[in-house]
Structures are given as C-alpha cells and as structure tokens.
Coordinates of C-alpha atoms in Angstrom, one line a residue:
M340 CA -89.9 54.3 5.0
I341 CA -87.6 51.3 6.4
K342 CA -85.6 49.9 3.2
K343 CA -86.0 46.8 3.8
P344 CA -87.4 43.9 1.8
G345 CA -90.2 41.2 2.6
R346 CA -89.7 38.1 0.7
R347 CA -85.8 37.8 -0.7
P348 CA -86.4 37.0 -4.5
G349 CA -83.7 33.6 -5.8
P350 CA -80.5 33.7 -8.3
P351 CA -82.4 35.4 -11.5
R352 CA -83.6 32.5 -13.9
K353 CA -82.3 32.1 -17.3
P354 CA -84.7 32.5 -20.1
G355 CA -87.0 29.3 -20.5
S356 CA -86.1 28.1 -16.7
A357 CA -89.2 28.0 -15.6
R358 CA -91.0 27.7 -11.7
S359 CA -92.1 24.1 -10.8
Q360 CA -95.8 23.0 -10.7
S361 CA -94.5 21.9 -7.0
P362 CA -91.9 21.4 -5.1
Q363 CA -90.1 18.5 -5.8
R364 CA -91.5 15.8 -3.1
T365 CA -88.2 13.0 -3.1
T366 CA -87.8 14.4 -0.2
R367 CA -89.1 16.8 1.6
S368 CA -87.5 18.0 5.4
P369 CA -83.5 16.9 4.1
V370 CA -80.7 17.5 6.8
V371 CA -77.9 18.8 4.8
Q372 CA -74.6 20.4 5.5
I373 CA -74.6 25.1 4.7
D374 CA -71.4 25.3 3.0
K375 CA -71.0 28.9 3.0
L376 CA -73.4 31.8 2.8
S377 CA -75.1 34.3 -1.3
H378 CA -74.9 37.3 -1.8
E379 CA -78.3 37.9 -0.4
V380 CA -76.7 36.2 3.3
R381 CA -78.5 32.9 2.4
G382 CA -76.6 29.7 3.3
I383 CA -76.1 28.0 0.1
A384 CA -76.3 23.3 0.2
R385 CA -76.2 20.9 -1.9
Y386 CA -78.4 17.9 -1.3
P387 CA -79.7 14.8 -3.3
V388 CA -82.2 15.6 -5.9
G389 CA -83.4 13.2 -8.5
G390 CA -80.6 11.1 -7.8
K391 CA -78.6 14.3 -8.9
N392 CA -77.1 17.0 -6.5
K393 CA -79.2 19.7 -6.8
T394 CA -78.1 23.7 -4.9
L395 CA -79.8 24.3 -2.1
F396 CA -80.8 28.7 -0.6
V397 CA -81.7 28.3 2.9
D398 CA -83.1 31.2 5.0
N399 CA -81.9 31.1 8.4
A400 CA -78.6 28.5 8.1
L401 CA -75.6 29.8 8.7
P402 CA -71.6 28.0 7.2
G403 CA -70.4 25.2 8.5
E404 CA -74.1 24.4 9.9
E405 CA -75.7 21.2 10.3
V406 CA -80.2 22.4 9.7
K407 CA -83.5 20.6 8.9
V408 CA -84.5 22.4 5.7
K409 CA -88.5 22.9 5.2
I410 CA -88.5 23.5 1.7
T411 CA -90.5 26.3 0.2
A412 CA -90.1 26.8 -3.1
S413 CA -88.3 24.5 -5.8
R414 CA -87.8 25.5 -9.5
A415 CA -85.3 23.3 -12.1
R416 CA -82.0 24.4 -11.2
F417 CA -82.2 25.6 -7.9
D418 CA -84.6 25.0 -4.9
E419 CA -85.4 27.4 -2.0
G420 CA -86.5 26.5 2.3
I421 CA -85.9 27.5 5.9
A422 CA -84.1 25.5 8.8
N423 CA -86.5 24.7 11.4
E424 CA -84.2 22.5 13.2
I425 CA -80.0 23.8 13.9
I426 CA -78.9 20.3 14.0
Q427 CA -75.1 21.1 14.7
P428 CA -74.9 25.3 15.2
S429 CA -72.5 27.3 14.0
A430 CA -70.3 29.8 16.3
D431 CA -71.6 33.3 14.8
R432 CA -75.6 31.9 15.8
R433 CA -76.9 34.0 18.2
T434 CA -80.2 34.3 19.7
P435 CA -83.1 37.4 18.3
P436 CA -83.8 39.1 20.8
C437 CA -86.7 40.5 19.3
P438 CA -90.3 38.9 20.0
H439 CA -91.7 39.2 16.7
F440 CA -87.9 38.1 14.8
E441 CA -90.5 34.7 13.1
H442 CA -93.0 36.6 11.5
C443 CA -91.5 40.5 11.2
G444 CA -89.6 41.2 8.0
G445 CA -87.4 44.0 8.4
C446 CA -84.2 41.9 10.6
A447 CA -83.6 38.7 8.5
I448 CA -80.2 37.8 10.2
Q449 CA -81.0 38.8 13.7
Y450 CA -80.1 35.2 14.3
M451 CA -76.1 36.3 12.9
D452 CA -73.5 38.0 15.0
P453 CA -73.1 41.2 14.8
A454 CA -69.8 41.1 13.4
A455 CA -69.9 38.1 11.3
Q456 CA -72.6 39.9 9.5
I457 CA -71.3 42.9 8.7
A458 CA -67.9 40.4 7.5
A459 CA -70.5 38.6 5.2
K460 CA -71.4 41.8 4.1
Q461 CA -67.3 42.6 3.2
Q462 CA -67.0 39.5 0.8
I463 CA -69.8 39.7 -0.4
L464 CA -68.9 43.4 -1.8
L465 CA -65.7 41.5 -2.5
D466 CA -67.3 39.2 -4.2
Q467 CA -69.5 40.8 -6.9
L468 CA -66.2 43.0 -7.5
Q469 CA -64.5 40.2 -9.4
R470 CA -67.6 38.9 -10.8
F471 CA -68.9 41.1 -12.5
A472 CA -66.0 43.8 -12.3
H473 CA -63.1 41.5 -12.4
A474 CA -61.2 43.9 -9.8
T475 CA -60.6 43.8 -6.3
P476 CA -59.3 46.9 -5.2
E477 CA -55.7 47.6 -4.8
Q478 CA -56.6 48.1 -0.4
V479 CA -59.9 47.0 2.2
L480 CA -61.1 49.7 4.1
P481 CA -61.9 49.1 7.6
P482 CA -65.3 48.1 7.7
L483 CA -67.6 51.3 9.8
T484 CA -70.4 49.8 13.0
G485 CA -71.7 51.2 15.3
D486 CA -74.3 50.7 17.3
N487 CA -77.0 47.2 16.4
F488 CA -79.7 48.4 18.6
G489 CA -81.8 51.8 18.3
Y490 CA -80.2 53.1 15.1
R491 CA -83.3 53.4 13.1
R492 CA -84.0 56.7 12.2
R493 CA -87.3 56.3 10.3
A494 CA -89.8 54.2 9.6
R495 CA -93.3 53.0 8.3
L496 CA -95.5 51.4 10.6
G497 CA -98.9 49.9 8.6
V498 CA -102.0 49.8 10.2
R499 CA -104.7 47.2 9.0
F500 CA -107.6 45.5 10.6
V501 CA -107.7 42.1 10.4
K502 CA -111.7 40.4 10.8
Q503 CA -111.9 37.6 13.4
A504 CA -114.1 34.8 13.7
G505 CA -117.7 34.8 15.2
G506 CA -118.6 38.1 14.0
R507 CA -116.0 39.8 16.5
K508 CA -114.4 43.1 16.0
P509 CA -111.7 43.3 13.3
Q510 CA -108.7 43.2 15.2
L511 CA -106.4 46.2 14.7
V512 CA -102.5 45.5 13.7
L513 CA -100.1 48.0 13.7
G514 CA -96.4 47.0 13.0
F515 CA -94.0 45.8 9.7
R516 CA -93.9 43.3 7.1
E517 CA -94.5 39.7 6.9
K518 CA -91.3 37.6 6.1
R519 CA -92.0 36.8 2.0
S520 CA -95.5 38.3 2.4
N521 CA -97.0 41.8 1.6
N522 CA -99.6 40.7 5.3
L523 CA -98.5 42.8 7.9
V524 CA -97.0 41.5 11.4
D525 CA -98.6 43.0 15.1
I526 CA -95.7 44.4 17.1
S527 CA -96.0 45.8 20.1
E528 CA -91.9 47.1 20.3
C529 CA -88.5 46.9 17.9
R530 CA -85.2 47.0 18.6
V531 CA -83.3 49.0 15.9
L532 CA -85.9 51.6 16.7
P533 CA -85.1 53.3 19.7
A534 CA -85.8 52.8 22.4
D535 CA -87.7 55.5 24.0
F536 CA -89.9 55.2 20.6
S537 CA -89.8 51.7 20.2
A538 CA -91.2 52.1 24.5
Q539 CA -93.9 53.9 22.4
I540 CA -95.7 51.5 19.8
P541 CA -98.6 49.9 22.8
A542 CA -100.0 53.7 23.6
L543 CA -100.0 54.0 19.9
H544 CA -101.9 50.9 18.9
Q545 CA -104.2 51.9 21.6
L546 CA -105.0 55.2 19.9
I547 CA -105.1 54.2 16.5
D548 CA -107.5 52.0 17.6
S549 CA -109.4 54.5 19.8
C550 CA -110.2 56.4 16.7
T551 CA -113.6 56.4 14.5
G552 CA -111.8 56.7 11.7
R553 CA -109.8 54.0 12.6
K554 CA -110.0 52.4 9.4
Q555 CA -108.9 55.7 7.5
I556 CA -105.9 55.4 8.9
S557 CA -103.2 53.2 6.2
H558 CA -100.4 54.0 8.1
I559 CA -97.9 55.9 10.1
E560 CA -94.5 57.1 9.6
V561 CA -92.0 57.8 12.4
A562 CA -89.0 60.5 11.9
I563 CA -86.3 61.2 14.5
G564 CA -84.3 63.8 14.4
D565 CA -81.3 65.2 17.0
D566 CA -84.0 68.0 18.3
A567 CA -87.7 66.4 17.8
T568 CA -89.9 63.1 16.8
A569 CA -92.7 63.5 13.8
L570 CA -94.9 61.2 13.3
V571 CA -97.1 61.8 9.7
V572 CA -100.6 59.8 10.0
R573 CA -101.8 59.0 6.3
H574 CA -105.1 59.0 6.6
L575 CA -107.5 57.7 3.5
Q576 CA -110.6 60.2 4.1
P577 CA -110.9 63.5 6.4
L578 CA -110.7 62.6 10.6
S579 CA -113.2 64.2 12.6
E580 CA -112.5 66.4 14.8
E581 CA -112.9 64.0 17.8
D582 CA -109.9 62.1 16.0
R583 CA -108.1 65.1 15.4
Q584 CA -108.1 66.1 19.1
R585 CA -106.6 62.3 20.4
L586 CA -103.9 62.7 17.5
L587 CA -102.7 66.3 19.4
D588 CA -103.1 65.0 22.9
Y589 CA -100.6 61.7 22.6
V590 CA -98.6 64.1 20.6
K591 CA -98.6 67.0 23.3
A592 CA -98.3 64.5 25.5
R593 CA -95.3 63.2 23.7
D594 CA -93.2 66.1 22.8
Y595 CA -93.4 64.9 19.1
H596 CA -94.8 66.8 16.3
L597 CA -97.8 66.0 13.7
Y598 CA -98.6 66.1 10.4
L599 CA -102.0 65.1 8.2
Q600 CA -101.2 64.0 4.9
D601 CA -103.9 63.5 2.9
D602 CA -103.7 62.4 -1.2
S603 CA -102.5 66.3 -1.4
G604 CA -100.2 65.7 0.8
A605 CA -98.7 66.8 4.4
S606 CA -99.4 69.4 6.2
K607 CA -97.8 69.8 10.0
I608 CA -101.3 70.5 12.7
W609 CA -98.8 70.4 15.7
P610 CA -96.4 72.2 17.4
E611 CA -98.7 75.1 15.1
Q612 CA -95.3 77.8 15.1
G613 CA -91.8 77.1 13.6
A614 CA -90.9 75.4 10.0
E615 CA -91.6 72.3 9.1
R616 CA -88.8 70.6 9.9
L617 CA -85.9 68.8 11.5
A618 CA -82.5 68.7 12.1
Y619 CA -79.2 66.3 12.1
A620 CA -75.5 68.3 13.0
L621 CA -72.7 66.7 11.3
A622 CA -70.0 68.1 14.5
D623 CA -66.9 66.8 12.9
F624 CA -67.5 69.5 9.7
G625 CA -70.1 71.7 11.9
L626 CA -72.4 71.3 10.1
T627 CA -76.8 71.3 11.4
L628 CA -79.1 70.3 8.7
Q629 CA -82.5 70.1 8.4
F630 CA -85.4 68.4 6.4
H631 CA -88.5 67.6 5.7
P632 CA -90.5 64.8 8.5
Q633 CA -90.9 63.0 4.6
D634 CA -87.5 63.7 2.8
F635 CA -85.3 61.4 2.2
I636 CA -82.5 60.6 4.3
Q637 CA -80.1 58.3 6.0
V638 CA -81.2 56.6 8.3
N639 CA -79.1 55.8 10.7
F640 CA -77.1 59.2 12.0
D641 CA -74.6 57.3 13.9
I642 CA -72.6 55.7 10.4
N643 CA -74.1 57.9 7.9
R644 CA -71.6 60.4 10.0
Q645 CA -68.7 58.0 10.0
M646 CA -69.6 57.8 5.9
V647 CA -69.6 60.8 5.2
S648 CA -66.2 61.6 7.3
R649 CA -64.8 59.1 5.2
A650 CA -66.6 60.1 1.8
I651 CA -64.2 63.9 2.6
E652 CA -61.5 62.1 3.4
L653 CA -61.0 59.8 0.6
L654 CA -61.7 62.4 -2.2
A655 CA -59.7 64.4 -0.3
P656 CA -61.0 68.0 -1.9
Q657 CA -58.7 70.6 -1.6
P658 CA -58.8 74.5 -1.1
D659 CA -59.3 75.1 -4.9
E660 CA -60.7 72.7 -6.4
R661 CA -64.0 71.5 -8.1
V662 CA -66.4 69.4 -7.3
L663 CA -69.1 67.8 -8.3
D664 CA -71.8 66.4 -6.3
L665 CA -74.6 63.5 -8.7
F666 CA -77.4 62.1 -6.9
C667 CA -76.8 64.7 -4.2
G668 CA -80.3 64.7 -2.6
L669 CA -80.1 67.7 0.3
G670 CA -76.8 68.2 0.5
N671 CA -75.4 65.6 3.2
F672 CA -71.7 65.4 1.2
T673 CA -72.4 69.1 -1.2
L674 CA -72.4 71.4 2.9
P675 CA -69.9 69.0 4.1
L676 CA -67.4 69.1 0.6
A677 CA -68.4 72.9 0.8
T678 CA -66.1 73.7 4.0
R679 CA -62.9 71.9 1.9
A680 CA -63.1 72.8 -1.5
A681 CA -63.5 75.7 -3.5
E682 CA -66.9 75.1 -5.2
V683 CA -69.0 72.9 -5.1
V684 CA -71.8 71.9 -7.4
G685 CA -74.8 69.1 -5.8
V686 CA -77.2 67.4 -8.4
E687 CA -80.5 65.3 -7.6
G688 CA -83.4 64.9 -9.7
A689 CA -86.1 65.4 -7.5
K690 CA -86.4 68.8 -7.6
V691 CA -87.9 69.6 -3.5
L692 CA -84.6 67.6 -2.0
T693 CA -82.4 70.7 -4.6
E694 CA -83.9 72.7 -2.8
R695 CA -84.1 72.0 0.5
G696 CA -80.3 71.7 -0.4
R697 CA -80.0 75.6 -0.4
E698 CA -82.0 75.8 1.8
N699 CA -79.2 74.1 4.4
A700 CA -75.9 76.4 2.8
A701 CA -77.9 79.2 3.4
H702 CA -78.1 77.8 7.4
N703 CA -74.5 77.0 7.9
N704 CA -73.6 80.5 5.9
L705 CA -72.6 78.3 2.9
D706 CA -72.6 80.3 -0.2
N707 CA -70.4 78.6 -2.8
I708 CA -71.9 76.3 -3.4
H709 CA -74.8 75.3 -7.1
F710 CA -77.4 72.9 -6.1
Q711 CA -79.5 71.5 -10.0
A712 CA -82.1 69.9 -10.4
A713 CA -81.6 67.7 -13.5
D714 CA -82.3 64.2 -15.2
L715 CA -79.3 62.5 -14.7
T716 CA -79.5 59.3 -17.0
A717 CA -79.2 61.7 -19.8
D718 CA -75.8 63.6 -21.1
F719 CA -75.5 66.3 -18.2
T720 CA -72.2 67.2 -19.8
R721 CA -72.5 70.0 -21.6
S722 CA -74.9 71.3 -19.0
P723 CA -73.9 74.9 -17.9
W724 CA -73.1 74.8 -14.7
A725 CA -70.4 71.4 -16.3
R726 CA -68.7 73.6 -18.3
G727 CA -65.5 74.2 -16.7
G728 CA -65.4 70.6 -15.6
F729 CA -64.5 69.4 -11.9
D730 CA -61.3 68.0 -10.4
K731 CA -63.4 65.1 -8.0
I732 CA -66.7 63.7 -8.3
L733 CA -68.9 61.5 -5.5
L734 CA -72.1 60.3 -5.8
D735 CA -74.6 58.2 -3.8
P736 CA -77.1 56.8 -6.1
P737 CA -80.2 54.7 -5.4
R738 CA -80.1 50.8 -6.0
T739 CA -80.2 50.2 -9.8
G740 CA -76.8 51.4 -9.8
A741 CA -75.6 55.0 -11.8
L742 CA -74.6 53.2 -15.5
E743 CA -75.3 56.0 -17.7
V744 CA -73.9 58.9 -15.2
V745 CA -70.2 56.9 -14.9
R746 CA -70.1 56.9 -19.0
N747 CA -71.1 61.1 -19.0
I748 CA -68.6 61.7 -15.9
A749 CA -65.6 60.1 -17.1
T750 CA -65.7 62.9 -20.1
F751 CA -64.5 65.3 -17.0
G752 CA -60.8 63.2 -16.1
A753 CA -61.6 63.9 -12.7
R754 CA -58.9 62.4 -10.6
R755 CA -60.6 60.7 -8.0
I756 CA -64.3 59.5 -8.1
V757 CA -66.1 58.4 -4.5
Y758 CA -69.5 56.7 -5.5
V759 CA -71.7 55.3 -2.5
S760 CA -73.8 52.3 -3.4
C761 CA -76.3 50.6 -1.4
N762 CA -76.1 47.5 -3.8
P763 CA -72.9 45.6 -4.3
A764 CA -74.0 44.6 -8.1
T765 CA -74.9 47.9 -9.3
L766 CA -71.4 49.3 -7.9
A767 CA -69.7 46.2 -9.7
R768 CA -70.9 47.1 -13.1
D769 CA -70.1 50.4 -12.6
T770 CA -67.2 50.0 -11.6
A771 CA -66.5 47.7 -14.8
E772 CA -67.0 50.9 -16.7
L773 CA -65.3 53.3 -15.1
I774 CA -62.0 50.9 -15.3
Q775 CA -63.0 51.0 -19.4
H776 CA -62.6 54.6 -18.7
G777 CA -59.1 54.3 -16.8
Y778 CA -59.6 54.5 -13.4
R779 CA -58.1 52.5 -10.8
L780 CA -60.0 50.4 -7.9
S781 CA -57.9 52.2 -5.2
K782 CA -59.9 51.3 -1.6
A783 CA -63.5 49.9 -1.2
G784 CA -65.1 48.8 1.7
V785 CA -69.0 48.7 4.0
M786 CA -70.5 50.1 6.3
D787 CA -72.6 48.9 9.0
M788 CA -75.5 50.9 8.4
F789 CA -78.9 48.8 8.1
P790 CA -77.8 45.6 11.0
H791 CA -79.1 42.6 10.5
T792 CA -80.7 43.4 7.6
T793 CA -79.4 41.8 3.9
H794 CA -78.7 45.2 2.9
V795 CA -75.7 45.7 1.9
E796 CA -73.4 49.9 1.5
S797 CA -70.7 50.2 0.8
I798 CA -67.6 53.3 -0.9
A799 CA -65.5 52.9 -2.9
L800 CA -62.1 55.3 -4.4
F801 CA -61.6 55.3 -8.1
E802 CA -57.9 57.3 -8.6
K803 CA -57.7 58.5 -12.6
T804 CA -54.6 56.2 -14.2

C-alpha cells in the first residue's frame, strides 16, 4: 500500500489550544516571505494578524520565496495555508511533471528539486536529533539516492463511483486520495509507478468499468517484483463468471498474476501453477527473497538494495558473532546478515512474516538463522532465543518507533546497534534513550526511499562507549 498520507497535520497543539470556529478574516490572501521549512516540509512564514505576528505553515512553498497564500485553517497559535501564487520563485522550484499533482495527495513536494528534497530531509533528521535527543552524529552519512520516478513497487488504487447530474450513469473513479481529503482523484497515469504499469492504468480503468459487478470492487493492489507483476482485486460480493473471465483475459494478455480477495483473504487465480510469490534480488549478497503480493516489503527496490548494503557495512558482523534482527519482516536484513555472521536471530510480531522468513532462508540455503514470532513491546530478554546475548543488533521498527525495545536491548550490551527508521521524531526519542544506556550516536543519514513525498527514511549507527 502506498505509504502516503492525505492531509498532513500541523504541529501538535498544547492542551487547551482549541481550533478557531472560523479562520481569522483580517488578511485572507496575505503575501508573505517564506523563511524556512517545517519538519513536514511545509514553508514557514510570519505575518501580521490582529496587531501581532503569527506563524503560518504554507503548502507549495519553498524557503526564500515570496508567495500569495490562501488561508485554509486558523488556530490559536498558528495558521495554515497554500501558496496559490508564486511571486518570487526559489531556484529550487520545479514544474511538477505529473498532470494530477494539483489534486492527488501522493507526491506532495513534486514542485521541489529532487536534490533540494533530500537535503531538506537530511536537515529534518539532524534537527529532530538535536531537538529531542540533544545529539549530533559524529559523521553525517551521504544520502542514498536513486531514480525519482518509476521507483514504486507497491500501490493501492481505490475504486469509487461518483453520482452524475441528470440521472446519468455514475462515473468510475480509479486512483489515489486527494490532498487533505478522503475523496479519490481519477488518474490516467502515475509517474512514481514503473512506466510500463503506469501506461496500463487507462486499460485497467476501462476493465473495471466493463464489469457488471464493478460496484462490488473496492480497490486494486499492485505488487511488482523483479520477476512478475500481480494484481489483487478486492471485491465485497462474489464476482460473476463473466467478470472473472474479463479479469483473466486482461492479466493473461499482459502476463500478470491475478488474485481475488474477499473477506476470507486473497486467492491466486492466475497462473494456476506455481506458488503465491513474487521475488526481488539482493545482488550484493547473492540472495533472492520471495514475498506474497500482500506482504510488507520496501517499495523502492533500488534504495532498499543500497540500504541493506549500508546497514551491513555499518553493523560489520563478523564470522564469530551472534546478531539480533528486530522487526525482521520476511528477512530483508536477516538473510544478508546471515551471510556474514555465525548466527542470526530474526524476531517479528507477525507470525506469517516469520514463516516467510523461514521459507526464504531455506530457498537461499542458509541454516544459521532462527526466526521467532514475539511481542516486541514486552520484555523479551529472558526468552529462550535471547539467552547468550548478542554481539550486534539491527532494528527496523514502524513509525511509532521502538522505545520499549530500546530499553530492553540495552541489557544485552551489544557493541553496535544499527537503527533503520521511517520517522525521524521517534528515532530521535529512541536515540536519547540509547545515549542514557551508554551508547554514542556515531553515524546517521537519510535515504530517498520515497522521492517527492514528505516521508523521511533514515539510518543510524550507535556504538557502545
């Protein structure tokens, strides 16, 4: 599923600071100078309201620009708006190439030069580390970058029908969420999806619209491996044989895999032979990892390969060492670690993913890995698999971070910890905890996993002092 929010929230409100009943009306379209970017990659300005200067967060604005702003929300401590006229543009401003940019909520900062995007994300990481952990990495790693378009290997296309005036046939909408809305934008292409699949979107739209049970289809997931492309069609009621045949004809003509998903789960319909798997390679380690089209994977294969190589380089596992991989998923880091270390224990909360990890270990003839399903929010240090401790630890938690985990793994006294993060705020919070437990922040940097979005993916190395 696409890792992209619809409406991006403003900074957190203090208790008691209520949203105004209506926006301030003293200046509805102020002209302001953008001073800097927020941690959400929005422009920040100050402008006069009621005799005082008030903070204004502005979408579609870059530092140094003079812009005219449409105010969209007003609160006690700050206002929000969107730059609807660029009076003096920044040198980093670019014309968004996507025809749906104005409405689609996916690539929120496509108007920004890609190099400036990653520089801004690097600064956000450093600012968050300083703000929440009072820490600066001894070495700032160079960003990992790749293609800015055509990188996305997983997506979910929503399907809805919109009523038309005059009793006309409802219009099918196939696409992603609008900015700051749960409505869908009807798309004809998507520049961040691989070009060959993006070109198929109009035909996919026509296919769904031709189905007699089209109103029973709620969304379509696409998963693209190195070896094949799979579509997972979610339907709320059983599809007719005619509709199933339409879908089959479509995927056979394009050599796609087809899955139909109802309340009981997804079932592979085509091809009839073979496992329900796609695959991607980690060439630096001579590995191929298999995954179900609905498994969690990193959506940017190029950056993922670079990220795995960097993580292994930073952790530097040795042939006589025991390594712990937390939030291991289906083995994205676990298997590469096992090619370098004596033993690796991969721990994940989702049992289905640990089963997938065991499959991948067997597929790659690795017998020094032990996958465990466990609740990582609980104290796991006395679990049988944790006995004996670990020389080095890698963790790749969700956006909420790993505060409880960090407190627990500190007891192992591992010499190095590599932390892969998709949220610099929770990474900074957990950094403060690790520092308290005697670790120093040795290296940190960002990875451009989601170009043109506000998501910040980063990696940090902690070493025992």
